[in-house]
Amino acid sequence: DFKHPHTFVIFGASGDLAKKKIYPTIWYLYRDNSLPNNTKFIGYARTKQTVSDIREKCKKYMNVRPGEEEKFEQFWQVNSYESGAYDKRVDYELLNQHISKFEKGPIANRIFYLAVPPSVFEKVTENIRNACVSIKGYTRVIIEKPFGRDDVSSDKLSNHLGGLFKEQQIYRIDHYLGKEMVQNLMTIRFANKIFSPSWNRENIASVLISFKEPFGTEGRGGYFDDFGIIRDVMQNHLLQILSLIAMEKPTSLNPDDIRNEKVKVLKHISAIDKKDLLIGQYVGNPDGKGDEKLGYLDDPTVPKNSVTPTYALAALWINNERWEGVPFILRCGKALNERKAEVRIQYKDVPGDIFDGKAQRNELVIRVQPGEALYLKMMCKSPGLKFDLVETELDLTYSLRYKEADVPDAYERLILDVFTGTQMHFVRNDELTEAWRIFTPILKKLEEDNVKPLPYVYGSRGPPEADDRLATYNFKYSGSYK
Ligand code: BG6
């Protein structure tokens, strides 16, 4: 298929996502000759502008290394731009003519990326279907969250998309599925004999999946306030990680076999109970620097009385034979002390202790970012004459073991997957249904009861109450981290 002409259309070409992520990504893929030779890129948005305007806006997000200048010029030569409304069919007919000009030969494929606000998802997809589908090859559509705000709105969007395209044509991005260590989860679990016998409630005490960011909603408050951290990060990114950790082994690596298992394990999770959720909202730090002084409510785009959580900790329970009673704790927050996304699989204490309670729990840590790493915390005798215990690690830190170039960006991988037609790392419709089933009731409850989030200081580790809560879920902090 890579021999034939391909057109990649970016709706929302003048927006933030296009500028910061999509243009840089397609440039890297183009630079590395990863895409079909004959690929053309078309930006589409309402703004009247030219390719040079886009280039100017994207420049600072695109890394051009010495010696790549000529290739960079070539990249912009295969770019074009068309302005049009999102809801006018005639504009899409013009777009269709524009694409057709590139499509010499009997076969030609089209990919449409919707980097647009959810309010126009339906219009854009409808118009693509009516005026822009390829008659000489495949048509694929990439969409980004939010996929609705709750079960009802998500179903409505799914039904709409389902009426226009086949599931095989729809690529729902959860960019966490493009991250190296998230993709690694399947291999760690199913290509190693050592883990599978202990991957269960007999051996594992708790699983903690965390996401931390050191900045607030700066400038994105308008969008964020309508969604909150639970919809922004937990219901999608963290739940995806959970399903890859907890699912049974798929029959094969076929994308649908994998996604069948992910859906199956989600079906075993009951909707989150109010007692299993704690929420927080950051307040300014008077001693902090710059933005740290400002709390969430100081953001001019956020309503003054907003109770939208910027931090959340929830325990999910999987009611099946493997996991009953093991808390899966999802924890995420903005404006915290550091950037980190990681999984901690904490093993139970060794029964029949002979070390006077000095042995810490084993923990398998999968650090998604920054600095991909996989390490197993374990107890050893401290080297030397004394017979003491020391906590140590079997450590696979990627930067020490592999070259940086071996870890591509999530978006590069995912966009390439769309070209090759690989849906393994994209969210299937029924996964989404289950995710909303688990989260909608608690989200509704928070809104109905106008639950006030616990305050935490910008740059801190989150609300202090969260640590106490964590302890109730059979998670123990050991000396080396907090
Ligand atoms: C996005 C969220 O999905 O993920 C953002 O909308 C968040 O709020 C981002 O900042 C985090 O992505 P990453 O790849 O930087 O961890």
Short mmCIF file of C-alpha atoms and ligand atoms in Angstrom, two decimals:
data_model
loop_
_atom_site.label_atom_id
_atom_site.label_comp_id
_atom_site.label_asym_id
_atom_site.label_seq_id
_atom_site.Cartn_x
_atom_site.Cartn_y
_atom_site.Cartn_z
CA ASP A 1 0.00 0.00 0.00
CA PHE A 2 2.93 2.33 0.70
CA LYS A 3 3.56 2.68 -3.09
CA HIS A 4 0.31 4.52 -3.68
CA PRO A 5 -0.57 8.17 -3.10
CA HIS A 6 -1.71 9.05 0.42
CA THR A 7 -3.27 12.25 1.64
CA PHE A 8 -3.24 13.24 5.30
CA VAL A 9 -5.71 15.98 6.15
CA ILE A 10 -5.50 17.89 9.43
CA PHE A 11 -8.74 19.51 10.49
CA GLY A 12 -8.07 22.22 13.01
CA ALA A 13 -4.73 23.01 11.37
CA SER A 14 -4.51 26.37 13.09
CA GLY A 15 -5.13 24.98 16.59
CA ASP A 16 -2.89 24.12 19.48
CA LEU A 17 -2.80 20.36 19.02
CA ALA A 18 -1.89 20.72 15.34
CA LYS A 19 0.86 23.18 16.10
CA LYS A 20 2.38 21.42 19.08
CA LYS A 21 1.91 17.78 18.18
CA ILE A 22 0.61 16.91 14.74
CA TYR A 23 2.80 19.01 12.47
CA PRO A 24 5.95 18.17 14.42
CA THR A 25 5.01 14.48 14.34
CA ILE A 26 4.37 14.31 10.62
CA TRP A 27 7.63 16.16 10.06
CA TYR A 28 9.59 13.56 12.08
CA LEU A 29 7.89 10.73 10.24
CA TYR A 30 8.57 12.41 6.90
CA ARG A 31 12.18 13.15 7.86
CA ASP A 32 12.81 9.54 8.79
CA ASN A 33 11.22 8.29 5.56
CA SER A 34 8.68 6.34 7.59
CA LEU A 35 5.66 7.39 5.54
CA PRO A 36 4.66 6.34 2.03
CA ASN A 37 6.82 8.26 -0.46
CA ASN A 38 3.95 9.91 -2.11
CA THR A 39 2.22 11.45 0.92
CA LYS A 40 0.69 14.91 0.78
CA PHE A 41 -0.47 16.86 3.82
CA ILE A 42 -3.37 19.26 3.77
CA GLY A 43 -4.25 21.59 6.63
CA TYR A 44 -7.87 22.65 6.92
CA ALA A 45 -9.40 25.23 9.27
CA ARG A 46 -11.59 28.30 9.22
CA THR A 47 -8.72 30.77 9.42
CA LYS A 48 -7.59 32.30 6.14
CA GLN A 49 -3.87 31.61 6.05
CA THR A 50 -1.08 30.07 4.03
CA VAL A 51 1.33 27.21 4.54
CA SER A 52 4.01 29.75 5.47
CA ASP A 53 1.79 31.04 8.28
CA ILE A 54 1.45 27.51 9.63
CA ARG A 55 5.16 26.94 9.26
CA GLU A 56 5.84 30.10 11.22
CA LYS A 57 3.52 29.03 14.05
CA CYS A 58 4.84 25.47 14.25
CA LYS A 59 8.51 26.30 13.88
CA LYS A 60 9.39 26.42 17.53
CA TYR A 61 7.89 22.99 18.16
CA MET A 62 9.74 21.32 15.28
CA ASN A 63 13.23 20.12 15.80
CA VAL A 64 15.35 20.51 12.65
CA ARG A 65 18.83 19.14 13.16
CA PRO A 66 21.86 20.41 11.24
CA GLY A 67 21.86 18.91 7.75
CA GLU A 68 18.09 18.48 7.66
CA GLU A 69 17.28 21.92 6.26
CA GLU A 70 16.75 20.71 2.70
CA LYS A 71 14.48 17.92 3.80
CA PHE A 72 12.55 20.42 5.90
CA GLU A 73 11.99 22.56 2.79
CA GLN A 74 10.78 19.48 0.92
CA PHE A 75 8.40 18.72 3.76
CA TRP A 76 6.71 22.08 3.45
CA GLN A 77 6.50 21.65 -0.30
CA VAL A 78 4.26 18.62 0.12
CA ASN A 79 2.04 20.61 2.48
CA SER A 80 -0.90 22.71 1.42
CA TYR A 81 -3.67 24.49 3.23
CA GLU A 82 -7.30 25.12 2.57
CA SER A 83 -9.61 27.32 4.59
CA GLY A 84 -13.23 26.38 4.94
CA ALA A 85 -16.14 26.13 7.33
CA TYR A 86 -16.63 22.96 9.35
CA ASP A 87 -20.32 22.79 8.57
CA LYS A 88 -20.56 23.63 4.87
CA ARG A 89 -20.67 20.76 2.47
CA VAL A 90 -19.51 22.89 -0.47
CA ASP A 91 -16.24 23.56 1.33
CA TYR A 92 -15.67 19.84 1.72
CA GLU A 93 -16.42 19.37 -1.97
CA LEU A 94 -13.64 21.82 -2.71
CA LEU A 95 -11.39 19.91 -0.32
CA ASN A 96 -12.27 16.73 -2.15
CA GLN A 97 -11.22 18.28 -5.45
CA HIS A 98 -8.02 19.45 -3.85
CA ILE A 99 -7.21 15.93 -2.64
CA SER A 100 -8.20 14.35 -5.96
CA LYS A 101 -5.55 16.40 -7.74
CA PHE A 102 -2.87 14.42 -5.88
CA GLU A 103 -4.36 11.05 -6.64
CA LYS A 104 -2.82 9.80 -9.83
CA GLY A 105 -3.14 6.08 -10.51
CA PRO A 106 -5.77 3.50 -9.65
CA ILE A 107 -5.29 3.44 -5.86
CA ALA A 108 -5.15 6.34 -3.39
CA ASN A 109 -5.73 6.48 0.35
CA ARG A 110 -6.96 9.21 2.66
CA ILE A 111 -6.48 9.85 6.36
CA PHE A 112 -8.37 12.58 8.18
CA TYR A 113 -7.17 13.82 11.54
CA LEU A 114 -9.73 15.68 13.65
CA ALA A 115 -7.79 18.13 15.79
CA VAL A 116 -10.95 20.12 16.39
CA PRO A 117 -13.14 20.89 19.41
CA PRO A 118 -15.74 18.22 20.21
CA SER A 119 -18.55 20.62 19.31
CA VAL A 120 -17.73 20.13 15.62
CA PHE A 121 -16.84 16.38 15.63
CA GLU A 122 -20.21 15.41 14.27
CA LYS A 123 -20.33 18.01 11.51
CA VAL A 124 -16.81 17.30 10.32
CA THR A 125 -17.21 13.53 10.21
CA GLU A 126 -20.56 13.82 8.46
CA ASN A 127 -19.08 16.07 5.81
CA ILE A 128 -16.06 13.83 5.32
CA ARG A 129 -18.45 10.95 4.78
CA ASN A 130 -20.60 12.91 2.35
CA ALA A 131 -17.97 14.67 0.33
CA CYS A 132 -14.46 13.37 0.95
CA VAL A 133 -14.29 9.57 1.19
CA SER A 134 -11.80 7.96 -1.10
CA ILE A 135 -13.26 6.13 -4.06
CA LYS A 136 -9.88 4.65 -4.92
CA GLY A 137 -8.65 3.30 -1.59
CA TYR A 138 -9.16 3.44 2.13
CA THR A 139 -10.51 6.32 4.23
CA ARG A 140 -9.46 6.44 7.88
CA VAL A 141 -10.45 8.94 10.53
CA ILE A 142 -8.41 9.79 13.61
CA ILE A 143 -10.16 11.34 16.58
CA GLU A 144 -8.92 12.59 19.92
CA LYS A 145 -10.71 12.73 23.21
CA PRO A 146 -13.00 13.98 24.66
CA PHE A 147 -15.16 11.14 23.42
CA GLY A 148 -18.19 12.58 25.18
CA ARG A 149 -18.52 13.73 28.79
CA ASP A 150 -20.43 10.74 30.12
CA ASP A 151 -22.03 7.48 28.99
CA VAL A 152 -24.94 9.13 27.17
CA SER A 153 -22.94 11.71 25.20
CA SER A 154 -20.27 9.15 24.39
CA ASP A 155 -22.85 6.67 23.08
CA LYS A 156 -24.38 9.41 20.99
CA LEU A 157 -21.00 10.18 19.42
CA SER A 158 -20.28 6.48 18.89
CA ASN A 159 -23.63 5.94 17.20
CA HIS A 160 -23.02 8.92 15.01
CA LEU A 161 -19.56 7.69 13.98
CA GLY A 162 -20.81 4.14 13.63
CA GLY A 163 -23.43 5.35 11.15
CA LEU A 164 -20.75 6.94 8.99
CA PHE A 165 -17.73 4.65 9.19
CA LYS A 166 -16.86 1.08 10.01
CA GLU A 167 -15.03 0.51 13.30
CA GLN A 168 -11.94 -0.48 11.23
CA GLN A 169 -11.87 3.05 9.81
CA ILE A 170 -12.05 4.83 13.18
CA TYR A 171 -8.82 5.46 15.10
CA ARG A 172 -9.56 6.79 18.59
CA ILE A 173 -6.32 8.09 20.03
CA ASP A 174 -5.36 7.61 23.63
CA HIS A 175 -1.78 8.73 23.30
CA TYR A 176 -0.75 6.79 26.41
CA LEU A 177 -1.16 3.67 24.29
CA GLY A 178 1.65 4.99 22.12
CA LYS A 179 4.12 5.29 24.99
CA GLU A 180 7.02 2.86 25.07
CA MET A 181 6.45 1.48 28.55
CA VAL A 182 2.71 1.17 28.08
CA GLN A 183 3.32 -0.86 24.93
CA ASN A 184 5.87 -2.83 26.90
CA LEU A 185 3.30 -4.04 29.45
CA MET A 186 2.13 -6.91 27.26
CA THR A 187 5.68 -8.09 26.66
CA ILE A 188 6.70 -7.84 30.29
CA ARG A 189 3.70 -9.88 31.30
CA PHE A 190 3.42 -12.46 28.58
CA ALA A 191 6.97 -13.00 27.34
CA ASN A 192 8.45 -13.69 30.80
CA LYS A 193 7.80 -16.84 32.73
CA ILE A 194 8.78 -15.24 35.99
CA PHE A 195 5.85 -12.88 36.47
CA SER A 196 2.78 -14.81 35.46
CA PRO A 197 2.62 -17.24 38.44
CA SER A 198 2.61 -14.33 40.88
CA TRP A 199 0.38 -11.96 38.91
CA ASN A 200 -2.66 -12.43 41.11
CA ARG A 201 -4.45 -11.78 44.40
CA GLU A 202 -2.44 -14.45 46.22
CA ASN A 203 0.75 -12.45 45.75
CA ILE A 204 -0.06 -8.86 44.91
CA ALA A 205 -1.24 -6.50 47.63
CA SER A 206 -2.10 -3.46 45.54
CA VAL A 207 -1.43 -1.77 42.24
CA LEU A 208 -0.83 1.97 42.09
CA ILE A 209 -0.99 3.79 38.77
CA SER A 210 0.00 7.45 39.05
CA PHE A 211 0.19 10.48 36.84
CA LYS A 212 1.71 13.72 38.09
CA GLU A 213 2.28 17.02 36.35
CA PRO A 214 4.20 19.99 37.73
CA PHE A 215 2.03 22.61 36.00
CA GLY A 216 -1.58 23.71 36.33
CA THR A 217 -4.17 24.32 33.68
CA GLU A 218 -2.47 27.52 32.47
CA GLY A 219 -4.49 28.83 29.57
CA ARG A 220 -6.50 25.63 29.21
CA GLY A 221 -8.83 26.34 32.12
CA GLY A 222 -11.84 26.84 29.87
CA TYR A 223 -11.64 23.33 28.44
CA PHE A 224 -10.42 21.78 31.64
CA ASP A 225 -13.12 23.14 33.88
CA ASP A 226 -15.78 21.40 31.86
CA PHE A 227 -13.95 18.06 32.15
CA GLY A 228 -11.76 17.90 35.23
CA ILE A 229 -8.84 15.55 35.91
CA ILE A 230 -11.01 12.42 36.11
CA ARG A 231 -12.21 12.80 32.53
CA ASP A 232 -8.95 14.34 31.32
CA VAL A 233 -6.55 11.66 32.49
CA MET A 234 -8.04 8.98 34.74
CA GLN A 235 -10.96 7.67 32.71
CA ASN A 236 -8.74 7.21 29.67
CA HIS A 237 -4.95 7.12 30.14
CA LEU A 238 -4.88 5.49 33.58
CA LEU A 239 -7.71 3.09 32.90
CA GLN A 240 -5.99 1.94 29.71
CA ILE A 241 -2.88 1.14 31.72
CA LEU A 242 -5.00 -0.69 34.27
CA SER A 243 -6.60 -2.88 31.64
CA LEU A 244 -3.23 -3.87 30.17
CA ILE A 245 -1.97 -4.83 33.62
CA ALA A 246 -5.06 -6.68 34.72
CA MET A 247 -6.34 -8.38 31.57
CA GLU A 248 -5.97 -12.08 30.89
CA LYS A 249 -3.58 -13.24 28.19
CA PRO A 250 -5.06 -12.65 24.75
CA THR A 251 -5.32 -15.59 22.35
CA SER A 252 -2.93 -13.83 19.97
CA LEU A 253 -1.43 -10.44 19.22
CA ASN A 254 -4.29 -9.72 16.88
CA PRO A 255 -5.62 -6.24 17.82
CA ASP A 256 -9.12 -7.53 18.37
CA ASP A 257 -7.97 -10.43 20.52
CA ILE A 258 -6.16 -7.93 22.72
CA ARG A 259 -9.03 -5.51 22.87
CA ASN A 260 -11.45 -8.35 23.65
CA GLU A 261 -9.41 -9.09 26.78
CA LYS A 262 -9.26 -5.43 27.76
CA VAL A 263 -13.00 -5.12 27.48
CA LYS A 264 -13.50 -8.34 29.43
CA VAL A 265 -11.50 -7.17 32.42
CA LEU A 266 -13.24 -3.79 32.40
CA LYS A 267 -16.57 -5.59 32.54
CA HIS A 268 -15.47 -7.09 35.86
CA ILE A 269 -15.00 -3.64 37.40
CA SER A 270 -17.94 -2.14 39.21
CA ALA A 271 -18.75 1.55 38.94
CA ILE A 272 -16.62 3.58 41.36
CA ASP A 273 -18.07 4.00 44.81
CA LYS A 274 -18.09 7.41 46.45
CA LYS A 275 -16.08 6.10 49.39
CA ASP A 276 -13.33 5.04 46.98
CA LEU A 277 -12.74 8.50 45.56
CA LEU A 278 -10.87 11.48 46.91
CA ILE A 279 -10.61 14.74 44.98
CA GLY A 280 -8.46 17.84 45.27
CA GLN A 281 -8.01 21.26 43.70
CA TYR A 282 -4.79 23.26 43.83
CA VAL A 283 -4.41 26.59 45.53
CA GLY A 284 -1.62 29.07 44.95
CA ASN A 285 1.66 28.85 46.78
CA PRO A 286 2.48 32.32 48.13
CA ASP A 287 6.16 31.35 48.37
CA GLY A 288 6.25 29.87 44.89
CA LYS A 289 7.65 31.30 41.66
CA GLY A 290 5.56 32.71 38.77
CA ASP A 291 2.51 30.57 38.04
CA GLU A 292 2.96 28.63 41.27
CA LYS A 293 1.53 31.60 43.10
CA LEU A 294 -1.76 31.09 41.34
CA GLY A 295 -4.41 28.62 42.34
CA TYR A 296 -6.82 26.92 39.96
CA LEU A 297 -9.51 29.45 40.79
CA ASP A 298 -7.16 32.34 39.93
CA ASP A 299 -7.17 31.21 36.29
CA PRO A 300 -9.35 33.84 34.56
CA THR A 301 -10.90 31.15 32.33
CA VAL A 302 -12.15 29.20 35.39
CA PRO A 303 -15.45 30.14 37.14
CA LYS A 304 -14.81 31.51 40.62
CA ASN A 305 -16.84 28.87 42.45
CA SER A 306 -15.63 25.91 40.40
CA VAL A 307 -15.44 22.57 42.21
CA THR A 308 -13.73 20.83 39.31
CA PRO A 309 -11.05 18.45 40.59
CA THR A 310 -7.46 18.92 39.45
CA TYR A 311 -6.40 15.93 41.57
CA ALA A 312 -8.09 12.59 42.09
CA LEU A 313 -7.37 9.27 43.75
CA ALA A 314 -9.72 6.36 43.16
CA ALA A 315 -9.65 2.68 44.01
CA LEU A 316 -11.11 0.29 41.47
CA TRP A 317 -12.01 -3.30 42.24
CA ILE A 318 -11.91 -6.11 39.75
CA ASN A 319 -14.37 -8.79 40.68
CA ASN A 320 -12.79 -11.82 39.12
CA GLU A 321 -10.85 -14.84 40.27
CA ARG A 322 -7.46 -13.26 39.65
CA TRP A 323 -8.00 -9.92 41.32
CA GLU A 324 -10.82 -9.96 43.86
CA GLY A 325 -9.83 -7.82 46.85
CA VAL A 326 -6.77 -6.22 45.22
CA PRO A 327 -7.16 -2.44 45.02
CA PHE A 328 -6.14 -0.85 41.74
CA ILE A 329 -5.46 2.71 42.80
CA LEU A 330 -5.53 5.39 40.12
CA ARG A 331 -4.01 8.68 41.19
CA CYS A 332 -3.53 11.80 39.08
CA GLY A 333 -3.01 15.49 39.53
CA LYS A 334 -1.90 18.76 38.04
CA ALA A 335 0.28 21.41 39.70
CA LEU A 336 2.17 18.82 41.73
CA ASN A 337 5.83 18.58 42.70
CA GLU A 338 7.06 16.68 39.64
CA ARG A 339 6.27 15.15 36.28
CA LYS A 340 5.90 11.43 36.57
CA ALA A 341 3.78 8.61 35.27
CA GLU A 342 4.40 5.18 36.73
CA VAL A 343 2.95 1.89 37.84
CA ARG A 344 3.81 0.24 41.15
CA ILE A 345 2.84 -3.36 41.54
CA GLN A 346 3.29 -4.01 45.19
CA TYR A 347 3.69 -7.58 46.40
CA LYS A 348 2.45 -8.82 49.74
CA ASP A 349 4.68 -9.14 52.80
CA VAL A 350 6.61 -12.41 53.01
CA PRO A 351 4.66 -14.76 55.28
CA GLY A 352 6.50 -16.33 58.23
CA ASP A 353 8.90 -13.43 58.72
CA ILE A 354 12.32 -14.24 60.18
CA PHE A 355 13.82 -10.76 59.74
CA ASP A 356 12.11 -8.90 62.58
CA GLY A 357 9.85 -6.99 60.21
CA LYS A 358 12.80 -5.44 58.37
CA ALA A 359 11.94 -6.85 54.96
CA GLN A 360 10.20 -4.33 52.73
CA ARG A 361 7.74 -5.43 50.13
CA ASN A 362 8.84 -6.35 46.64
CA GLU A 363 7.63 -3.90 44.11
CA LEU A 364 7.75 -3.98 40.35
CA VAL A 365 7.96 -0.40 39.14
CA ILE A 366 7.24 0.52 35.55
CA ARG A 367 8.15 4.13 34.96
CA VAL A 368 6.37 5.45 31.91
CA GLN A 369 7.97 8.92 32.08
CA PRO A 370 10.21 10.75 32.39
CA GLY A 371 13.11 8.37 31.88
CA GLU A 372 11.56 5.03 30.98
CA ALA A 373 12.57 2.37 33.45
CA LEU A 374 11.58 -0.98 34.79
CA TYR A 375 12.85 -2.02 38.16
CA LEU A 376 12.13 -4.60 40.76
CA LYS A 377 12.61 -3.58 44.34
CA MET A 378 13.91 -6.42 46.39
CA MET A 379 15.65 -7.21 49.66
CA CYS A 380 19.26 -8.33 49.78
CA LYS A 381 21.85 -8.85 52.43
CA SER A 382 23.81 -5.65 52.76
CA PRO A 383 27.28 -6.38 51.44
CA GLY A 384 29.85 -6.71 54.21
CA LEU A 385 30.54 -8.50 57.41
CA LYS A 386 27.24 -7.75 59.08
CA PHE A 387 24.15 -9.78 58.41
CA ASP A 388 21.84 -6.85 57.64
CA LEU A 389 19.06 -6.33 55.17
CA VAL A 390 19.13 -3.72 52.46
CA GLU A 391 16.50 -2.72 49.95
CA THR A 392 17.89 -2.69 46.42
CA GLU A 393 16.80 -2.86 42.79
CA LEU A 394 17.11 -4.99 39.74
CA ASP A 395 17.25 -2.01 37.49
CA LEU A 396 16.56 -1.58 33.80
CA THR A 397 16.83 2.14 33.19
CA TYR A 398 16.40 2.73 29.49
CA SER A 399 18.82 5.62 29.17
CA LEU A 400 21.60 3.40 30.50
CA ARG A 401 20.69 0.35 28.47
CA TYR A 402 19.44 1.82 25.17
CA LYS A 403 20.09 4.87 23.04
CA GLU A 404 17.59 7.71 23.36
CA ALA A 405 16.69 7.28 19.69
CA ASP A 406 15.24 3.86 20.50
CA VAL A 407 12.26 5.45 22.22
CA PRO A 408 10.03 7.25 19.73
CA ASP A 409 7.31 9.69 20.68
CA ALA A 410 3.81 8.32 21.24
CA TYR A 411 2.26 10.35 18.45
CA GLU A 412 4.82 9.21 15.88
CA ARG A 413 4.05 5.62 16.58
CA LEU A 414 0.31 6.07 16.57
CA ILE A 415 0.13 8.09 13.37
CA LEU A 416 2.34 5.54 11.66
CA ASP A 417 -0.02 2.81 12.88
CA VAL A 418 -2.86 4.57 11.09
CA PHE A 419 -0.90 4.42 7.84
CA THR A 420 -0.21 0.73 8.30
CA GLY A 421 -3.76 -0.01 9.49
CA THR A 422 -2.77 -1.35 12.91
CA GLN A 423 -5.51 -0.78 15.47
CA MET A 424 -3.83 -2.55 18.39
CA HIS A 425 -3.02 0.71 20.17
CA PHE A 426 -6.31 2.48 19.56
CA VAL A 427 -9.43 2.50 21.68
CA ARG A 428 -12.30 0.34 20.48
CA ASN A 429 -15.88 1.45 20.82
CA ASP A 430 -16.78 -1.09 23.48
CA GLU A 431 -13.74 -0.18 25.63
CA LEU A 432 -15.10 3.31 25.72
CA THR A 433 -18.55 2.13 26.72
CA GLU A 434 -17.08 0.21 29.67
CA ALA A 435 -14.88 3.13 30.71
CA TRP A 436 -17.88 5.43 30.88
CA ARG A 437 -19.94 2.83 32.72
CA ILE A 438 -17.29 2.75 35.44
CA PHE A 439 -16.94 6.53 35.73
CA THR A 440 -20.26 8.15 34.86
CA PRO A 441 -22.14 7.51 38.14
CA ILE A 442 -19.41 8.99 40.33
CA LEU A 443 -18.94 11.97 38.01
CA LYS A 444 -22.69 12.63 38.17
CA LYS A 445 -22.68 12.28 41.95
CA LEU A 446 -19.84 14.80 42.32
CA GLU A 447 -21.80 17.29 40.24
CA GLU A 448 -25.14 16.69 41.94
CA ASP A 449 -23.70 16.97 45.43
CA ASN A 450 -21.41 19.85 44.43
CA VAL A 451 -18.61 18.06 46.29
CA LYS A 452 -15.86 20.43 47.32
CA PRO A 453 -12.37 19.19 46.48
CA LEU A 454 -9.66 19.14 49.15
CA PRO A 455 -7.18 21.98 48.72
CA TYR A 456 -3.52 21.29 48.02
CA VAL A 457 -0.69 23.68 47.41
CA TYR A 458 0.73 24.18 43.91
CA GLY A 459 3.99 22.25 43.76
CA SER A 460 3.15 19.90 46.64
CA ARG A 461 2.55 16.14 46.54
CA GLY A 462 -1.22 16.64 46.53
CA PRO A 463 -3.75 16.81 49.36
CA PRO A 464 -2.13 15.35 52.52
CA GLU A 465 -5.28 13.25 53.02
CA ALA A 466 -4.37 11.27 49.91
CA ASP A 467 -1.45 9.53 51.64
CA ASP A 468 -3.66 8.37 54.49
CA ARG A 469 -6.19 7.13 52.00
CA LEU A 470 -3.51 5.24 50.10
CA ALA A 471 -2.50 3.44 53.28
CA THR A 472 -6.04 2.11 53.64
CA TYR A 473 -5.65 0.35 50.29
CA ASN A 474 -2.88 -1.95 51.36
CA PHE A 475 -0.17 0.20 49.84
CA LYS A 476 2.95 0.74 51.94
CA TYR A 477 5.51 3.44 51.34
CA SER A 478 9.01 2.16 51.77
CA GLY A 479 11.89 4.37 52.80
CA SER A 480 13.22 5.37 49.39
CA TYR A 481 10.35 7.34 47.94
CA LYS A 482 7.28 9.32 48.78
C1 BG6 B 1 -3.61 14.88 27.84
C2 BG6 B 1 -4.35 15.70 28.85
O1 BG6 B 1 -4.44 13.85 27.37
O2 BG6 B 1 -2.46 14.32 28.43
C3 BG6 B 1 -3.45 16.78 29.42
O3 BG6 B 1 -5.48 16.30 28.23
C4 BG6 B 1 -2.16 16.18 29.92
O4 BG6 B 1 -4.11 17.49 30.45
C5 BG6 B 1 -1.53 15.28 28.87
O5 BG6 B 1 -1.28 17.25 30.22
C6 BG6 B 1 -0.33 14.55 29.41
O6 BG6 B 1 0.35 13.92 28.37
P1 BG6 B 1 1.88 13.56 28.50
O7 BG6 B 1 2.18 12.76 27.27
O8 BG6 B 1 2.63 14.85 28.57
O9 BG6 B 1 2.02 12.78 29.74
#
